[in-house]
Amino acid sequence: MAGGLKLERAVEALELLLGKPGGAGTDSGSFQTAKRAVLLKTLGSNLAALEEKLGQDPQWKDLQGLRAEVREQAAWIESSTDVTWCFTSQVLLLLLCLKKCMILLAAAYQPAKPNPRSAEVAPALSPDTLSISQQKTVQSALQFVVTLGLCPYLLPGVGIPLKHRTEFSAVVQDVVSLDAAPSAMRRLYACCTALLQSAQHPSLGNLILTRHLGDLIAGLCQLGFCPTKGKGEQGRPPVELQGLTEEERTCCREALQSVLDRVYQPLVVWELLVLQGGSKQTLRSPRQEVQQPLAQAPAWLRRLCGQLLSERLMRPNGVQAVVRGIMEGVGTGAAGGGSAEAAAADWKKCDMVARILASCPQQSLSLEDYYRGVCPQILDLLHIQDKLAAHQFQRVATTAVLTMAREHHQLAVKYLLCPMLAPLLLCRDVAEMAVEDLPAGTVLVKEAELSRCVEDVFKVYVVGNEPSGALLESLQPALGVIFSLYCFTKQNVSHLRSPCQGILLWVLEKSERGVALSLLEGFAGLGSTVQLLHPLCRFQVASGGGATIAVRETISDEDEALYQKVSLEQWQMEQLVDLLTLCQKSGLTGDFFIWCLKELTRVAAEDEAGLEASPLSPASLVEVGQKKQLLVLQLVAMLCESVSDTVFTDIAQVVEFVAVTLQRACASLARGSEGTVEAQTLSMSMGLVAAVLGGAVQLKSGDFAILKQLVPLLEELSCIHPEPVIQELAADLRITICTHGAFSTQAVGPAAQSTLGKKTGSSGLGGQTHTNPTERLEAETAGLSLGQPQSNEHSSCTKSSVGQRSVPQGENGESTGRKTHPSGSAPAAHTPQRLHELLLAAYEPEIPLRAAALRSLCRLVEQRDPDALKAQEKLLKVFLENLEHEDSFVYLSAIQGVALLSDVDPEQTLPCLLAQYDCAAPGAAGPQTAETRMKVGEVLMRVTRALGDMVCQYRAPLIHAVLRGARDPESSLRASSLSNLGELCQRLHFQLGSVVQEVTSCLTAVVRSDREAEVRRAAVHVVVLLLRGLTEKATEVLRDVLQDLYRLLKWVVLCERDEVTVLHAQLALEELSDIVRRFLFPPQSLEKKLVVLP
């Protein structure tokens, strides 16, 4: 019968029953203003119009027959005298007819074969597809069904009441007659059944389940789970709760479960939460400023919704569905609000959802089963890629992890933290995987896994920022691998560097100070508390900017393996020091520095005690003691070099540092093995205490209690130190501390001023005795001691301004100037014997002593010392001979000395240097000659910089010298000479004069004939410098050779094979092009000249 029925006919019937198309919705103005009588009259007239149309119009006979057929099958639709229910029944019948018609049309549809000639044309729509206007008609019909046939029959507290929706809904609630047959439960059952049957078609199901899911779920819950025996609190007689058979109630339960499984789960979660309600629900009615409270949901409904929500949560991907249902249901996922209040509410909702996830539902078999099923889904929330919702999901996951770790730590470690840290822990326990059997290069941890692991740790620990002891302890096993990864990322560009650094800094900051020091000890390789990356594994650079972990290749060469191991330890030590530079404000760096000093003292004492007790072989000694001592020494040196100026943040750390230094000094004196380093550090530490007491730090009353820790050490030092000056200073410091600064001797102030670097008339303090010139030289260059000791008892020396000499006098009136001089600067008294000692020290085989002597001689020349200026020839000879030394510290000091001498007397020094540059030094041969001449060239360039504009006087000999160097057989010297030529041209301001032809000829010959690419590069670079330096003057200065230079550059661009040389030539051509353009087309300047006529 329905074979010839058109889809449009069923939609027309719905339009006729509802009234004007699009005008019968709940938002229609006519219905919003209608009264109850008008509404009932309108519904009755629409029913009569539909019956008349079906009975009289022959084109509607097919629809009438189909409606009768559907009516026979729908036995649950009962007739009634209530107009509203009759209207609802007819709408439901027409919806069922529409559904059956759509099914028949889809079954009979046979799509045409696609035309290959018009493949871009869209395929034809299926005949059961609803147009937009038809969808609006169906939506209006569904609204009438829900408003008239479903919501009025819900119990109080089940769903949102009609009076809280729209004004039309409030009118409908009073129009529905509950006394007429059928009963309310039968009407509700019929309406839900018809909607479920209509929803079986995909098109109708989308309209029903997306817009009216909450009401449909509420009706099914009431039909299937509402208790049949009322207790009086529901407000309705028990008779109204009956009327359904147990079979029908079972069908309603099954239908509810089917709907919940079919629909998008976050939408189901949100509707169940709304249906469950709360104890104090409120809702704003339209045009009402006062919020009206909603009726509380019945207890059975709250329990049912809780059970259903728990089932949603325990399903696969249920955690994400619950989170999305809550967050997206309130608009957080899409917009989230832009104000501060919206953001705060956002975080509160995230924390609420996290608490829900951390609570085990009653339906779960056990807490461990719940954690086993939910924890992997919580970790998946950290990896959401949706940019709009990623922050909320990560907040939920982080808070849930922290809450679970706080409430059930063992289960959280087992099911959350260990799986999250698995890639890092795998690298530590890799021995259990029999890596020895795997081939080299086998990837153990992929880039995606490692990146995700590090990012998850950063989100949970650092962003979550809940530094509990248990949480920090759970991360500790993976910190060694994270530190190794951090060191690896510092070698290249990687997006993992920042999170690794953040994790390490967070752990060091939040951990207790003892634990943090233990971690730093493990990072430095001095302890076993931290396990770094397994030796059989190594990091590899990955294609995505991250890293992978693979099996390390076995190195058969023991020397190469040892070199790689030492290099890795050195690199990790450097990165540890860089990491500590970021922890200075917290005081951790200072505490670790003090720990290193204590460890150094302890290791040295243990080694000495071990040697005295049982002498060991050299190999075992290195293995047991010296390796650790060397590591500590290296770490202390790096800390001193990087963070020494700001290592201490409070007075307590300064006092502890001084105490460690004094303990080392006392221990060394007790053993009778005090050396230079111990003596200098002792003088420095005592000067530091004197500076603190002398006003460098604003001391409080509590600071003196900390300083009193030094009193026993100072007392011991004043008794056992052999130097009277140190004894007296220790005693004076002890007295000043004990009296809280009320009494201070004359020795404390000068010691403080000497430490702070002030040059005022004060007393010098003794520190140590040097018996030979080399020890005095080393102490002078070290700059650590407060002053040099005197051979007699206490005496004072008065320092005057620079240039004056002060000769200290001992008790017997004899001068002690040769044995005493202030530290940290050049000696105040220079005698010929002192200069002779420095000249002898300049030939010492020990590199530090030789370099220190050369530095001291440089200071004498710089200060225009008369004795040094008299021995200018000797000094020049010494400096030139030291130019041939291979150590950079030595020959750079010699270069500085020759440059200073040239600044003093260029007339005497420059000819000697030019002669050295033209030919090899006596006794030198081979590559050493070229190296020495290049060093002399560096000296010449320093001299030209020092001479400034005076260099024009020596233009000719300098240019001729470098031009001759450009023809040397050694390629490195030729390149160096051309580089010097370019700089010399710059210093001469390109005033080459008559030698411009020689310069261009030399450059042309080198570019065209030299075999070495680096020499040709240097020559072309000189041309670039000439053009760039002369700018507009190039057409005037180089007018005779400009054409030759242009042809040379074009030849280089066309014929040169070296890319760098071609690049230099292109740059020179660009400079030349700009110069010629500015010459031919000068910029026009609009000037107005005023001429006064006589």
Coordinates of C-alpha atoms in Angstrom, one line a residue, residues 421 424 457-458 460-463 465-480 482-483 499-520 523 530 579-580 583 586 588:
L421 CA 58.1 6.1 33.5
L424 CA 63.1 5.7 31.3
V457 CA 56.6 13.5 33.5
F458 CA 56.8 17.3 33.0
V460 CA 52.4 15.6 36.0
Y461 CA 55.3 16.6 38.3
V462 CA 56.3 20.1 37.2
V463 CA 53.0 21.5 36.0
N465 CA 53.6 21.0 41.3
E466 CA 52.7 18.8 44.3
P467 CA 56.1 18.1 45.9
S468 CA 55.1 15.4 48.3
G469 CA 57.8 13.0 49.5
A470 CA 56.2 10.0 48.1
L471 CA 55.8 11.6 44.6
L472 CA 59.4 12.7 44.6
E473 CA 60.6 9.3 45.7
S474 CA 58.6 7.7 42.8
L475 CA 60.5 9.9 40.3
Q476 CA 64.0 9.4 41.8
P477 CA 64.8 6.1 39.9
A478 CA 64.3 7.8 36.5
L479 CA 66.2 11.0 37.3
G480 CA 69.6 9.6 36.3
I482 CA 66.6 12.2 32.6
F483 CA 69.9 13.8 33.4
P499 CA 61.2 19.7 29.7
C500 CA 64.3 17.8 31.0
Q501 CA 65.8 20.9 32.5
G502 CA 62.5 21.8 34.0
I503 CA 62.1 18.4 35.6
L504 CA 65.6 18.5 37.1
L505 CA 65.3 22.0 38.4
W506 CA 61.9 21.2 40.0
V507 CA 63.2 18.1 41.7
L508 CA 66.3 19.9 43.1
E509 CA 64.2 22.8 44.3
K510 CA 61.4 20.8 45.9
S511 CA 63.4 18.0 47.5
E512 CA 64.9 18.3 50.9
R513 CA 68.3 19.8 50.9
G514 CA 70.0 16.5 51.9
V515 CA 68.2 14.6 49.1
A516 CA 69.0 17.3 46.6
L517 CA 72.7 17.1 47.5
S518 CA 72.6 13.3 47.2
L519 CA 71.1 13.7 43.7
L520 CA 73.8 16.1 42.7
F523 CA 74.8 13.2 38.8
V530 CA 71.4 7.9 41.0
L579 CA 72.4 23.4 35.8
L580 CA 73.7 24.6 39.2
C583 CA 69.9 27.1 41.3
S586 CA 67.8 28.9 46.4
L588 CA 71.6 24.9 46.6

